[in-house]
Coordinates of C-alpha atoms and ligand atoms in Angstrom, one line a residue:
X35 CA 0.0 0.0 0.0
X36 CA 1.7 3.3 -0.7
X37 CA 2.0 5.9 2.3
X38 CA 0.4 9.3 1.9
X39 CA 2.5 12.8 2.4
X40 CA 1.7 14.3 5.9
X41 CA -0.6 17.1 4.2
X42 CA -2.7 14.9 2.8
X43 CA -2.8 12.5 5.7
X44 CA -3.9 16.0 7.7
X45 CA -6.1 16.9 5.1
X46 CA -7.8 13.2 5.4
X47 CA -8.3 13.5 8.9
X48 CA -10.0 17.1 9.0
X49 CA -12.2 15.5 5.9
X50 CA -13.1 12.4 8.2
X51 CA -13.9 14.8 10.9
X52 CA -16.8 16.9 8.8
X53 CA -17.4 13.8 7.1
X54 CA -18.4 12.1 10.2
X55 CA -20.7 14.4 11.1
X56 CA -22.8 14.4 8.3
X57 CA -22.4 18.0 7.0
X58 CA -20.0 19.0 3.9
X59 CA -17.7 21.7 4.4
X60 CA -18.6 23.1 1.3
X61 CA -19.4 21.6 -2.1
X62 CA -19.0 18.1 -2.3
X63 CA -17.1 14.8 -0.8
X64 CA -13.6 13.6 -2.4
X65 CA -13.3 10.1 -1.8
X66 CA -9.1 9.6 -2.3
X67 CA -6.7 6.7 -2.7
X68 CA -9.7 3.9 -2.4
X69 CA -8.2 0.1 -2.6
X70 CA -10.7 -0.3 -5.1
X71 CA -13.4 1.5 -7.2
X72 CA -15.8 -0.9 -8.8
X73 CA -17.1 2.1 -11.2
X74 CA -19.9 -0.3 -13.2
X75 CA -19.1 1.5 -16.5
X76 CA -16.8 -0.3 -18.8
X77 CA -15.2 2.5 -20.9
X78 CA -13.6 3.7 -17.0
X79 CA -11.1 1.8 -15.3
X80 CA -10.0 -1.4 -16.7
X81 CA -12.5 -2.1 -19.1
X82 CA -14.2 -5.0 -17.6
X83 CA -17.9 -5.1 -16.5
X84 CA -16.9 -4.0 -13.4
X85 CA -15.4 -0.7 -14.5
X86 CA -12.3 -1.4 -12.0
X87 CA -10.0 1.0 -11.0
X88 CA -7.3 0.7 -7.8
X89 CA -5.6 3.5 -5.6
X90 CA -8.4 5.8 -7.1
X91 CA -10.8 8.8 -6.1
X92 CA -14.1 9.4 -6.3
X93 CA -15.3 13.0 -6.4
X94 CA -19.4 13.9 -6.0
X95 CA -20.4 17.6 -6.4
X96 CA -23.8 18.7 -5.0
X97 CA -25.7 15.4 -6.0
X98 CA -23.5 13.8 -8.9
X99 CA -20.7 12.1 -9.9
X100 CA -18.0 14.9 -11.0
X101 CA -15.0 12.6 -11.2
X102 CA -13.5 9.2 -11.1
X103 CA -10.3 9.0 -11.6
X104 CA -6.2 8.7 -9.8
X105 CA -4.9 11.5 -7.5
X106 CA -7.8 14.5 -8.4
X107 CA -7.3 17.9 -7.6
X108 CA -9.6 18.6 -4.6
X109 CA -12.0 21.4 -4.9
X110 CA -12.1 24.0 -2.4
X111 CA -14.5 23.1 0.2
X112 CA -14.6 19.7 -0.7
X113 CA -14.3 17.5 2.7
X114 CA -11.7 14.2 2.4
X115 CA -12.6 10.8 2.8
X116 CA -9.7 8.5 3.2
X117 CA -10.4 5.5 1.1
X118 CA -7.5 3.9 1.6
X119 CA -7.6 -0.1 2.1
X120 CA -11.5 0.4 1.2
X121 CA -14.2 -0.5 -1.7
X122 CA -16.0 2.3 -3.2
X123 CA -19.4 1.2 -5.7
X124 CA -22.8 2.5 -6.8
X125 CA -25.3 1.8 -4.2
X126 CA -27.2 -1.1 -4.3
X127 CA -31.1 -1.1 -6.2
X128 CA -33.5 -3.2 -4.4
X129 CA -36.1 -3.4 -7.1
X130 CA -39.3 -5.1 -5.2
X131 CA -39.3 -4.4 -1.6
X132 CA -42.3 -4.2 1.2
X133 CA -40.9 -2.3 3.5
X134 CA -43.8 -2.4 6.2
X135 CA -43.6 -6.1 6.3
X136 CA -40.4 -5.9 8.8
X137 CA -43.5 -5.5 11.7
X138 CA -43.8 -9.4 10.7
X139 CA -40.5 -10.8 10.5
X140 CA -39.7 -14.2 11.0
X141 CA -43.6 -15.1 11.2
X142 CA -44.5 -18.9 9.6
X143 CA -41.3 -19.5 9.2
X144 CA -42.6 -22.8 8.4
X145 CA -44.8 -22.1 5.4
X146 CA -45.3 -21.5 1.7
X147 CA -46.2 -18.1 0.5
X148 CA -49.8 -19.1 0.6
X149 CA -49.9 -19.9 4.1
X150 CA -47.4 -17.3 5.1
X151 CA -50.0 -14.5 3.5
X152 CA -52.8 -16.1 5.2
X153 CA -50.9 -16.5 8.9
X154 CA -48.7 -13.0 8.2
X155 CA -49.9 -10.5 6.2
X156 CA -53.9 -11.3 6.6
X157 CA -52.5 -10.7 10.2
X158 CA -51.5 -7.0 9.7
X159 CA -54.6 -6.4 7.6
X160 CA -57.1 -7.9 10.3
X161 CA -55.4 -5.7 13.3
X162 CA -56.1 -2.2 11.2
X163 CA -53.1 -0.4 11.5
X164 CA -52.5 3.3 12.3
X165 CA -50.6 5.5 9.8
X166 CA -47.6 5.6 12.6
X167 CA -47.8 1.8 13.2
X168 CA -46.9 1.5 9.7
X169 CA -44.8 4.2 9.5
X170 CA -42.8 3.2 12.4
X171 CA -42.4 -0.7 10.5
X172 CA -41.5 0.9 7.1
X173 CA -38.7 3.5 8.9
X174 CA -37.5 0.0 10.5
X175 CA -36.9 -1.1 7.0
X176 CA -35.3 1.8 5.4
X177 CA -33.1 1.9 7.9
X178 CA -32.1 -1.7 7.7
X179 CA -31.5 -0.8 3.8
X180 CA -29.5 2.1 4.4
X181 CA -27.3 0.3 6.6
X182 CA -26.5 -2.5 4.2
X183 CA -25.4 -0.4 1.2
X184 CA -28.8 0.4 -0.6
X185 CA -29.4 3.6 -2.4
X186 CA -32.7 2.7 -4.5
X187 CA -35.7 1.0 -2.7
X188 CA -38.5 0.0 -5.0
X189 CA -41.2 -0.3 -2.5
X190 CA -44.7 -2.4 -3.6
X191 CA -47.8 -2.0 -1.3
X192 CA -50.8 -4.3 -1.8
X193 CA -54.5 -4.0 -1.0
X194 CA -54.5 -1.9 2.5
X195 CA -56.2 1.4 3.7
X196 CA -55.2 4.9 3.6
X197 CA -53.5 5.1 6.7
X198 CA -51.1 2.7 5.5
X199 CA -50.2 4.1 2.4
X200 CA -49.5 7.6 4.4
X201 CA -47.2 6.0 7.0
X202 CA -45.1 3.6 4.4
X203 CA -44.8 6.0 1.8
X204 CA -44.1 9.0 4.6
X205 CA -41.0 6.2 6.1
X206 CA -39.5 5.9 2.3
X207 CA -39.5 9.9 1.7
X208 CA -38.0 10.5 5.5
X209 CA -35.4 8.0 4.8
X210 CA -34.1 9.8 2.0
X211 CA -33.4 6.8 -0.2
X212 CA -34.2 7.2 -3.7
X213 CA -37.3 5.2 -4.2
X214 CA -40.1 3.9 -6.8
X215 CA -43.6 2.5 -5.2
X216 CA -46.3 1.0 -6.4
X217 CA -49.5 1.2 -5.1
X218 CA -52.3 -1.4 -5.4
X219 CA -55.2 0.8 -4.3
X220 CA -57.6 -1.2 -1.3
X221 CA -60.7 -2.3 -3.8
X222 CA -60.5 -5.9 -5.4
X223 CA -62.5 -4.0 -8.4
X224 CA -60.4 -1.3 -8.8
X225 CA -62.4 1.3 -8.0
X226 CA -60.4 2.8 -5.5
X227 CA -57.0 2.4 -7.2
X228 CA -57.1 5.9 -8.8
X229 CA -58.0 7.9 -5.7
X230 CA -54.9 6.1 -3.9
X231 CA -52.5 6.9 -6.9
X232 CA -53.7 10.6 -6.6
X233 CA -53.3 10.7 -3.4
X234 CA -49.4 9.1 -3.1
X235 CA -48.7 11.3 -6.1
X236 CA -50.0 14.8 -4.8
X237 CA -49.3 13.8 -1.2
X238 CA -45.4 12.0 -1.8
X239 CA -44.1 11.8 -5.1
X240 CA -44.8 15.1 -7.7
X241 CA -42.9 17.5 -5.5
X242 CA -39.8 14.4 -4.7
X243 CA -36.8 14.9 -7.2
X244 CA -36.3 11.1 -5.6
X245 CA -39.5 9.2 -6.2
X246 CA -40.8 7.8 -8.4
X247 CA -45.0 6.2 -9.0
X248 CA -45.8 2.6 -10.2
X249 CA -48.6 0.7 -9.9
X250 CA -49.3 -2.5 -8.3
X251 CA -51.2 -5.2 -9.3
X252 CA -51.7 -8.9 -9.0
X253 CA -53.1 -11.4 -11.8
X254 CA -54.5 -14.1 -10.9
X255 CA -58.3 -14.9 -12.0
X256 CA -60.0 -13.2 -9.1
X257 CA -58.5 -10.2 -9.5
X258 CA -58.8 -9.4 -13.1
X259 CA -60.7 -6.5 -12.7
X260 CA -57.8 -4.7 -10.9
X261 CA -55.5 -5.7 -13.2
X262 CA -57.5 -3.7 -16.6
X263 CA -57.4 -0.6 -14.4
X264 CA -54.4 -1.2 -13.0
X265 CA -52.7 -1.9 -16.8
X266 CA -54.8 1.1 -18.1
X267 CA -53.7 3.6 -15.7
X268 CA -50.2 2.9 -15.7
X269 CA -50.4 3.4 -19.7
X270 CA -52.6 6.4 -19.1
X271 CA -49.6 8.2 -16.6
X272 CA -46.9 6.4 -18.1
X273 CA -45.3 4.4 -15.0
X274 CA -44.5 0.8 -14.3
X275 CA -47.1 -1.9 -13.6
X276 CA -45.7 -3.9 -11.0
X277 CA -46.6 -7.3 -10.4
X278 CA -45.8 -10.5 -8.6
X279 CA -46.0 -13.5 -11.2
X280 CA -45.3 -17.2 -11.2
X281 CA -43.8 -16.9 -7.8
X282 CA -45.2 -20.4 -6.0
X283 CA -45.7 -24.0 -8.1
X284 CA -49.4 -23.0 -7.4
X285 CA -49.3 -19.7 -9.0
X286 CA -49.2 -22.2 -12.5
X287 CA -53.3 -23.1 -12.0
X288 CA -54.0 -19.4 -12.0
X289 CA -52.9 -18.8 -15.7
X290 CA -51.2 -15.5 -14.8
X291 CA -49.4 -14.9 -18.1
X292 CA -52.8 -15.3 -19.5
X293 CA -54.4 -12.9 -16.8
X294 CA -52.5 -10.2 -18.1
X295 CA -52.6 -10.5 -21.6
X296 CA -56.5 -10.6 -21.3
X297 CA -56.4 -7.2 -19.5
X298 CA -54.1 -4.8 -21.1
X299 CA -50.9 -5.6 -19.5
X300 CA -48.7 -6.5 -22.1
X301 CA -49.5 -3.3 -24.1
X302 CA -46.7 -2.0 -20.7
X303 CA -43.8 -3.8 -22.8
X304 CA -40.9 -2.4 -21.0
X305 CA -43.0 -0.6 -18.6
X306 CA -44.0 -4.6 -17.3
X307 CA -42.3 -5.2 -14.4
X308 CA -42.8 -9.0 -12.8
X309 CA -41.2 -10.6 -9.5
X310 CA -40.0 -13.6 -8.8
X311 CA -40.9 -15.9 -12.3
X312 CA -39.9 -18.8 -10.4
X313 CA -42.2 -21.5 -12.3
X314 CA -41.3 -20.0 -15.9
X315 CA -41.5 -22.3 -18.9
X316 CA -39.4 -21.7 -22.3
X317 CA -42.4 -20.0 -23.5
X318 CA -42.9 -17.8 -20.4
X319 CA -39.4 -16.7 -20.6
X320 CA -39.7 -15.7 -24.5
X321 CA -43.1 -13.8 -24.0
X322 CA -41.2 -11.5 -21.2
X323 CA -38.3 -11.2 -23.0
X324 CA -40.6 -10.2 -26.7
X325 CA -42.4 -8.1 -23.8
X326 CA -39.2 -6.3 -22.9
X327 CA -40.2 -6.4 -19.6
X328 CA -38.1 -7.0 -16.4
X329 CA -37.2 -9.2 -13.5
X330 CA -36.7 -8.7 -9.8
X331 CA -35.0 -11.6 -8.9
X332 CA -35.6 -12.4 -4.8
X333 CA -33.6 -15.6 -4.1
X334 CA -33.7 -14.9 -0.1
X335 CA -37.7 -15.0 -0.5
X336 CA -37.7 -17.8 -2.9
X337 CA -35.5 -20.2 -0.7
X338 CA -37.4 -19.1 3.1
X339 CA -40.8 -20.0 1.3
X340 CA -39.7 -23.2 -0.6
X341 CA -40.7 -21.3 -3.4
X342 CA -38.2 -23.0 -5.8
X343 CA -35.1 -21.7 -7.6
X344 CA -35.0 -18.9 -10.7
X345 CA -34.2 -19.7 -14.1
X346 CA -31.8 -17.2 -13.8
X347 CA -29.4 -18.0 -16.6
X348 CA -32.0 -19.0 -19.0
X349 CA -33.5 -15.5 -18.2
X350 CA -30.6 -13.6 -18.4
X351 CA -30.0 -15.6 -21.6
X352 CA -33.0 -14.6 -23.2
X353 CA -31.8 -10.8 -22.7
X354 CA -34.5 -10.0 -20.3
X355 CA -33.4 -7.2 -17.8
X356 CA -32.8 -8.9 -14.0
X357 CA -32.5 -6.7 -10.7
X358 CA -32.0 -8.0 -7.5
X359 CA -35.4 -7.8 -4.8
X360 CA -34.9 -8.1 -0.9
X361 CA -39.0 -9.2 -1.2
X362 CA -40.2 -7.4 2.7
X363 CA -41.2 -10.1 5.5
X364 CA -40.4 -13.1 3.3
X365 CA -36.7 -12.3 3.3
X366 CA -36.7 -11.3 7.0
X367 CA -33.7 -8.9 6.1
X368 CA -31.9 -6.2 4.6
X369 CA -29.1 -7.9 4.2
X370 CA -27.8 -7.0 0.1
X371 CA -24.6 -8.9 0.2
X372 CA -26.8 -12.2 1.9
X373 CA -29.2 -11.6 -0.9
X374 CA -26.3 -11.9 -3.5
X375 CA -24.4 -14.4 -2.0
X376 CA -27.3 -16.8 -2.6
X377 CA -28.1 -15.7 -5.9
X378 CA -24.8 -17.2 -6.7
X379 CA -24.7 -20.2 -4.3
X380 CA -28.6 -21.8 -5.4
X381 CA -27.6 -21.7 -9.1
X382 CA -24.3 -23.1 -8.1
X383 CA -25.9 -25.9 -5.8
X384 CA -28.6 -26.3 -8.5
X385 CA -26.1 -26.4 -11.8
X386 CA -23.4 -28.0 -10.0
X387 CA -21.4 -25.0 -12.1
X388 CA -18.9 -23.1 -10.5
X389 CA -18.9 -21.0 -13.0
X390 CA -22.3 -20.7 -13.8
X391 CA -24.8 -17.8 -14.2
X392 CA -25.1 -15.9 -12.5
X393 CA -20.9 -15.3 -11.7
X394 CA -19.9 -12.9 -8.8
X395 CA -19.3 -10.5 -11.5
X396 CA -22.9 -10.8 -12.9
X397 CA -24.5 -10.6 -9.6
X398 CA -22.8 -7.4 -8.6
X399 CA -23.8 -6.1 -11.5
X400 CA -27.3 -7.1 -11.4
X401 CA -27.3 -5.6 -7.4
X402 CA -26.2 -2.5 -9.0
X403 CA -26.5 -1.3 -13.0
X404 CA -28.4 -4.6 -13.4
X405 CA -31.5 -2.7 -10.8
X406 CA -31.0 0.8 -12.3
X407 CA -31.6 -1.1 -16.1
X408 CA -34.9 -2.8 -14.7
X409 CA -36.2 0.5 -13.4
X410 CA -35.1 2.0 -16.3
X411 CA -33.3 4.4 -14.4
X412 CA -29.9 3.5 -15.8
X413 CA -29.2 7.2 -16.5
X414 CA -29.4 8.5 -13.2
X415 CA -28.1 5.6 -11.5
X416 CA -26.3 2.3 -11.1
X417 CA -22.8 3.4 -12.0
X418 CA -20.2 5.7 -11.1
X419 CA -19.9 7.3 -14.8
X420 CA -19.2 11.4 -14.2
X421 CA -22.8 13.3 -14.3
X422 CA -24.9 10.2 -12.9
X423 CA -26.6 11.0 -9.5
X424 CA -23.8 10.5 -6.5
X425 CA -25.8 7.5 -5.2
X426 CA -22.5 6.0 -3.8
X427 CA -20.8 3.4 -1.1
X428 CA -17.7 3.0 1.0
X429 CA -16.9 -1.0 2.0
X430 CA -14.6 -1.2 4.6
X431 CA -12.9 -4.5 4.4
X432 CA -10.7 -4.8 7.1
X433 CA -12.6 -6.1 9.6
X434 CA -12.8 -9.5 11.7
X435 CA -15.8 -10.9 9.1
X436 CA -13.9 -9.9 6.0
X437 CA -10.2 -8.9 6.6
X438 CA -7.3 -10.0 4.8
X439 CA -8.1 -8.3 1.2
X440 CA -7.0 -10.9 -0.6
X441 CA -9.7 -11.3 -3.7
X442 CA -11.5 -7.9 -2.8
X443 CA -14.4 -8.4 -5.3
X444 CA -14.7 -12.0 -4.7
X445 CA -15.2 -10.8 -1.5
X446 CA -17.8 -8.9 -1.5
X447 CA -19.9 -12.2 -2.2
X448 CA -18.3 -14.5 0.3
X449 CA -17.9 -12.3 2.9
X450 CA -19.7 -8.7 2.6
X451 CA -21.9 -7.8 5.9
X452 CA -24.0 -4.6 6.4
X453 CA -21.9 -4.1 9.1
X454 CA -19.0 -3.6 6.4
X455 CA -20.6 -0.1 4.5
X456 CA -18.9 2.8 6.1
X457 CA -20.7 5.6 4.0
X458 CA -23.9 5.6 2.0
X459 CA -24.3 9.0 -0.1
X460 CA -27.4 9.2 -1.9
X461 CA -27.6 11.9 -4.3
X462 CA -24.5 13.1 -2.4
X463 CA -25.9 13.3 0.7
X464 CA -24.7 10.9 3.4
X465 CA -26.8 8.6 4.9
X466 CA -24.5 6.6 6.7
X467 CA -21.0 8.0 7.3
X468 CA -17.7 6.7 9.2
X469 CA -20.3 3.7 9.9
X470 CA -23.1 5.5 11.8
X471 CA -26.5 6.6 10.4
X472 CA -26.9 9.8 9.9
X473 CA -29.7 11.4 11.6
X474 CA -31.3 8.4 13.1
X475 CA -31.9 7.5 16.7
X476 CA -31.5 3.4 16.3
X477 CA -32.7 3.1 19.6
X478 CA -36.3 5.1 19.1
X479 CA -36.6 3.2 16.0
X480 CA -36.4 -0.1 17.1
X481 CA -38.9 0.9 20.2
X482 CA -41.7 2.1 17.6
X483 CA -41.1 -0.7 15.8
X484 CA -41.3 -3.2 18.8
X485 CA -44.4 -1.3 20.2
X486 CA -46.1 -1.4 16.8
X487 CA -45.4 -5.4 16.7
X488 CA -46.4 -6.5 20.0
X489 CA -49.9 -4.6 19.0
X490 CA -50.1 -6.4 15.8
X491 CA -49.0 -9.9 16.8
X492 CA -52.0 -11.4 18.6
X493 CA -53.9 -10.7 15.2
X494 CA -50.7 -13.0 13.4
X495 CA -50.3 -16.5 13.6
X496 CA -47.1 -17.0 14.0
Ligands
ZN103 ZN1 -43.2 -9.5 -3.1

C-alpha cells in the first residue's frame, strides 16, 4: 500500500472529521486513494464489467458524480474521505421491496407463500393499522436498507387502507433513499386504485426529485378487474405496472401470463415489471423477453418459502433485464450482500457449475446497473460514470468478518456484511457516514417498531 505525504494524511483526517458528522464543508465529498473502485461503467477503469479502477478517487459535487479518476485535484470546500484499504461502488437497487412487512419478520417460518399470507400479512390487515404503526415498521426497513449499502428502494404495497399508504410511503420519503412505489389501491374491483395513486402522487411523489409512482397489481383470476385498471392507468400516466408473477408452483393453475394478456398488461412492454418468475416455462421466458419487460430476482424469499429456484441464466440468456429484490417479511432482512451471496450459491448448488450464471461479476452487477436497467433508471443511476446522481458506497474490508483483502471483489460475495458499508451517499448526501447513520436514533426506532409489533402480533399466527 503506498504511504500518503503528511498534508494529505492531515487533510484526510479534518475531511473524516466533517465527514463524520454528516455536514460537507462546502461543495461536495472527495473520496481519495480507495483500494478499489468498482465504477460499473466499462469504458472507465480497466475495461471489464466492473469498470475497476485501484488506488483511485471518487469525487461527488452537490448530487452527482464529477470525477472518477487517480490522485484528483480537490476542490475548495470539498471535505476528504480517506479510502484507503476500502471498496468504493454505486449503491445497491433493491427493485421489489415491502418495507412495512419488517413488523412481521420471522412469522410462519414454516410455510409456503400461501400460508405465510394467510398466517402474516392477513395478520396486519385484520389488526387495522395506524398511519404511525406503519410508519414506524416501514422507517425499520429503510433503515435496515441504508445500513446494508442500498441507495434505491422500489417499494410495492398491496390492498391496505389509507393510513397505511400515508405511513409507508411517509417512512420511504423521510429515509431519504431514492425510491419507486407501487400502489395497489384497497378495492378488489379497482375502484379505489385511482384515488390512492392521486393521493401518493400529490401527497409524496410530484414535488420528490427522488421518487418515483408505479402501480401495483396482482393477476390471478380473481382479480382481473384490478388488473385492466391497474394496466390502463399505468399506460394512461406512463409508469411501471408492477406485479408478482409465477412466484409459488401453485401460481401455474391461476394462468397469470394469460391474466394479463386478457387485461391490457402486455400493451406496458418495458414498462412490465414482474417478480420472482420462479415457475417459468421456455415460452414464459420468451413472452417476457418479446415483452421487454423485467425481473426482480428475490432468491432470499424464494428459498425461506420453498418457493423454488429462478431460471436465472436462461432468463438472463434470453436478454431480459434482471434486478435483484430483498421481497419485505419473506426475506426477513436487509441484508444486500446475503441476498447476493445466494443468488450465486442456489444456481451453483442447482447447476453443480462453478462458474455458472449468474458469476460474482454478474450478480454485482445485477445488485447495481443490473436494478438501475430494470427500473429504467440507468441514467441516473447504477454506476459511477461522471454526471450520474452521486448514489454511492464505502466498504470497509478490514474487519474481523472480512479482513485479509486478498480477492476484494470476490469478497464482497463470500464475505460482505452490512456491518462492512462505512458511507452511504445518496444523491450526495450521506446517509451513513464513518459507519453510523446519519440522523437516526436506532434506539427510538427499534422501540416504535417493537411497540407497533407486540400490538399487531396477537392478530398473526405465527
Ligand atoms: Zn413481493
Amino acid at each position: 500500500m503506498r504511504r500518503a505525504p503528511i498534508g494529505i494524511v492531515l487533510t484526510v483526517v479534518i475531511g473524516v472529521v466533517a465527514a463524520g458528522s454528516g455536514q460537507a464543508l462546502g461543495g461536495g465529498y472527495l473520496i481519495r486513494h480507495a483500494a478499489l473502485v468498482l465504477t460499473m461503467d466499462q469504458s472507465l477503469g480497466d475495461g471489464s464489467l466492473l469498470g475497476q479502477l485501484e488506488d483511485a478517487d471518487v469525487l461527488m459535487v452537490d448530487d452527482k458524480i464529477a470525477d472518477v479518476g487517480v490522485n484528483l485535484p480537490k476542490p475548495s470546500g470539498t471535505s476528504v474521505i480517506d479510502g484507503r484499504g476500502m471498496i468504493v461502488m454505486p449503491g445497491f437497487v433493491d427493485t421489489h421491496e415491502h418495507a412495512m412487512q419488517s413488523i412481521i419478520r420471522g412469522c410462519a417460518a414454516d410455510d409456503t407463500v400461501v400460508g405465510w399470507l394467510a398466517r402474516c400479512t392477513s395478520g396486519i390487515r385484520a389488526a387495522n393499522p395506524t398511519e404511525s404503526e406503519m410508519y414506524a415498521a416501514a422507517r425499520l426497513h429503510t433503515v435496515g436498507l441504508i445500513d446494508s449499502g442500498v441507495t434505491t428502494v422500489n417499494d410495492w404495497i398491496g390492498r391496505f387502507l389509507t393510513p397505511v399508504y400515508r405511513g409507508d410511503v411517509r417512512a420511504l420519503v423521510d429515509s431519504k433513499l431514492r425510491f419507486a412505489v407501487a400502489v395497489f389501491g384497497f378495492a378488489t374491483d379497482g375502484s379505489d386504485l385511482a384515488a390512492t395513486v392521486n393521493l401518493v402522487k400529490q401527497e409524496f411523489i410530484d414535488q420528490n426529485p427522488l421518487a418515483t409512482l408505479q402501480i401495483a397489481s396482482s393477476p390471478n383470476p380473481g382479480t382481473a378487474a384490478h388488473v385492466a385498471v391497474a394496466s390502463q392507468l399505468a399506460l394512461s400516466l406512463g409508469v411501471k405496472l408492477h406485479v408478482h408473477l409465477l412466484e409459488n408452483i401453485a401460481d401455474l393453475a391461476s394462468n397469470q401470463l394469460q391474466v394479463l394478456q386478457n387485461n391490457g398488461a402486455f400493451a406496458l412492454g418495458r414498462d412490465l415489471h414482474v417478480a420472482h418468475f420462479v415457475h417459468a416455462s421456455d415460452s414464459d421466458i420468451a413472452t417476457i423477453a418479446g415483452l421487454n419487460a423485467s425481473v426482480a430476482h428475490n432468491p432470499l424469499s424464494n428459498m425461506r418459502l420453498a418457493s423454488g429456484i429462478m431460471r436465472y441464466p436462461e432468463i438472463q440468456n434470453a436478454g431480459i433485464r434482471i434486478g435483484l429484490g430483498l421481497d419485505g417479511g419473506t426475506n426477513d432482512t436487509t441484508d444486500m450482500f446475503n441476498n447476493m451471496r445466494v443468488a450465486v450459491g442456489l444456481q451453483r448448488a442447482k447447476s453443480l457449475n462453478a462458474l455458472g450464471t449468474p458469476t460474482i461479476v454478474e450478480v454485482l452487477r445485477a445488485a447495481t446497473l443490473g436494478g438501475a436497467e430494470v427500473l429504467d433508471m440507468e441514467s441516473q443511476i447504477g454506476s459511477l460514470t461522471p454526471g450520474k446522481q452521486a448514489d454511492v458506497i464505502v466498504i470497509d474490508p478490514r474487519v474481523l468478518n472480512f479482513a485479509p483483502s486478498v480477492a476484494l471483489v470476490n469478497q464482497l460475495i463470500t464475505n460482505g456484511q452490512p456491518q462492512n458499508v462505512k458511507y452511504v451517499f445518496v444523491a450526495g448526501k450521506p446517509l451513513k457516514s464513518n459507519g453510523n447513520l446519519v440522523g437516526v436514533n436506532v434506539g427510538t426506532v427499534i422501540k416504535d417498531a417493537q411497540a407497533a409489533a407486540d400490538r399487531i402480533a396477537p392478530f398473526l399466527v405465527p
